[in-house]
XYZ file of C-alpha atoms in Angstrom:
148
model
C 39.181 4.736 66.084
C 41.244 2.642 63.745
C 45.011 2.556 63.600
C 46.937 4.952 61.362
C 48.587 2.852 58.659
C 51.102 3.630 55.904
C 52.972 1.470 53.392
C 56.090 2.149 51.322
C 58.360 0.159 49.017
C 62.106 0.227 49.676
C 64.885 -0.974 47.397
C 66.603 -3.069 50.081
C 66.358 -6.702 51.158
C 63.795 -7.459 53.912
C 66.577 -8.589 56.274
C 68.341 -5.224 55.943
C 65.124 -3.252 56.382
C 63.986 -5.291 59.385
C 67.362 -5.055 61.114
C 67.453 -1.269 60.708
C 63.831 -0.458 61.525
C 63.772 -2.570 64.710
C 67.011 -1.143 66.126
C 65.875 1.606 68.555
C 69.140 3.526 68.172
C 68.119 4.376 64.580
C 64.759 5.960 65.484
C 66.052 9.579 65.544
C 67.530 9.043 62.063
C 64.157 8.444 60.398
C 61.375 9.544 62.769
C 60.719 13.287 62.904
C 59.616 13.454 66.534
C 62.219 11.034 67.956
C 64.871 13.061 69.755
C 66.754 10.154 71.381
C 66.412 6.399 71.892
C 68.317 4.174 74.278
C 67.851 0.425 74.732
C 67.600 -0.727 78.342
C 69.729 -3.755 77.478
C 72.843 -3.994 75.315
C 71.444 -7.001 73.445
C 69.503 -6.926 70.156
C 65.782 -6.229 70.539
C 63.784 -9.319 71.516
C 60.339 -10.024 72.939
C 60.195 -8.473 76.412
C 63.108 -6.073 75.926
C 62.518 -2.379 76.549
C 63.954 0.896 75.392
C 63.516 4.537 76.319
C 62.505 6.996 73.602
C 62.383 10.766 73.985
C 59.878 12.309 71.585
C 58.905 15.874 70.775
C 55.127 15.953 71.170
C 53.146 19.155 71.055
C 56.285 21.257 71.518
C 57.512 19.313 74.571
C 60.102 16.565 74.903
C 58.631 13.520 76.629
C 60.512 10.334 77.540
C 58.612 7.074 77.404
C 59.346 3.376 77.764
C 58.528 0.990 74.939
C 58.435 -2.802 75.158
C 58.873 -5.298 72.334
C 55.729 -7.476 72.219
C 56.506 -9.403 69.032
C 59.634 -9.966 66.983
C 59.463 -12.241 63.934
C 62.543 -11.444 61.817
C 62.515 -10.441 59.035
C 58.721 -10.278 58.753
C 57.063 -8.383 61.608
C 57.389 -6.637 64.940
C 55.069 -5.128 67.530
C 55.972 -2.473 70.106
C 53.883 -1.155 72.981
C 54.262 1.916 75.174
C 54.212 0.938 78.844
C 54.172 4.275 80.669
C 52.943 7.834 80.342
C 49.535 9.261 79.554
C 49.768 8.445 75.819
C 50.932 4.916 74.979
C 51.637 4.039 71.402
C 51.132 0.616 69.875
C 53.128 0.016 66.705
C 52.909 -2.984 64.413
C 55.182 -3.293 61.410
C 55.571 -5.770 58.587
C 58.237 -6.244 55.943
C 57.272 -8.200 52.824
C 59.775 -9.313 50.171
C 59.224 -8.007 46.631
C 60.682 -9.077 43.304
C 63.557 -11.501 43.767
C 63.782 -10.618 47.457
C 65.935 -7.570 46.784
C 63.127 -5.097 47.582
C 60.693 -4.736 50.462
C 57.214 -3.469 51.211
C 57.087 -1.932 54.691
C 53.768 -1.324 56.435
C 53.646 0.490 59.771
C 50.454 0.759 61.789
C 50.198 3.043 64.843
C 47.434 3.267 67.414
C 47.179 4.820 70.869
C 45.837 4.187 74.319
C 45.208 7.207 76.535
C 45.498 7.156 80.334
C 44.289 10.064 82.473
C 44.933 13.308 80.583
C 46.119 11.116 77.716
C 42.485 10.368 76.876
C 42.248 13.993 75.730
C 45.743 14.143 74.220
C 45.291 11.127 71.931
C 42.642 12.686 69.638
C 43.862 16.293 69.998
C 47.647 15.879 69.717
C 48.967 12.329 69.206
C 46.759 11.077 66.362
C 46.982 14.286 64.251
C 50.767 14.406 64.716
C 51.240 10.770 63.679
C 48.822 11.145 60.763
C 51.050 13.985 59.454
C 54.409 12.414 60.304
C 54.040 8.710 59.488
C 54.103 9.141 55.676
C 57.131 11.453 55.988
C 58.820 9.061 58.406
C 58.445 6.219 55.924
C 59.934 8.447 53.205
C 62.870 9.209 55.555
C 63.264 5.467 56.215
C 63.290 4.756 52.479
C 65.840 7.510 51.847
C 68.210 6.395 54.602
C 68.091 2.728 53.600
C 68.403 3.286 49.866
C 71.344 5.705 50.306
C 73.208 3.296 52.582
C 72.617 0.253 50.365
């Protein structure tokens, strides 16, 4: 199956958008199923750094570790789940628009199932993300445009 992909335009500079969207502590502010997020290190996210995210999936709260695979500020980032039965892979891009005062954000999410996760990906994870990703991007837009 192909990745689930959504795009939105935000009236904020790419640097502002990138800084916010790649800071794990902000995840619960704009992602519906993110309950908590804690970086493993107290440094800004960089390739190889990890963070722990607790998500509400199928009515349960599940903690998972995510690793930063790519970080190219202010243009793109890639995150990868490293534990649990359902491991998300997220790739995001931020493109400047206009005079550089606006941004186009594209987020692509795919999954890898391990063990029982092979059943959970098509039955729970993909449908949930397909519903939530457009709303999450709207939340992201709202938060960033209100704070700018």
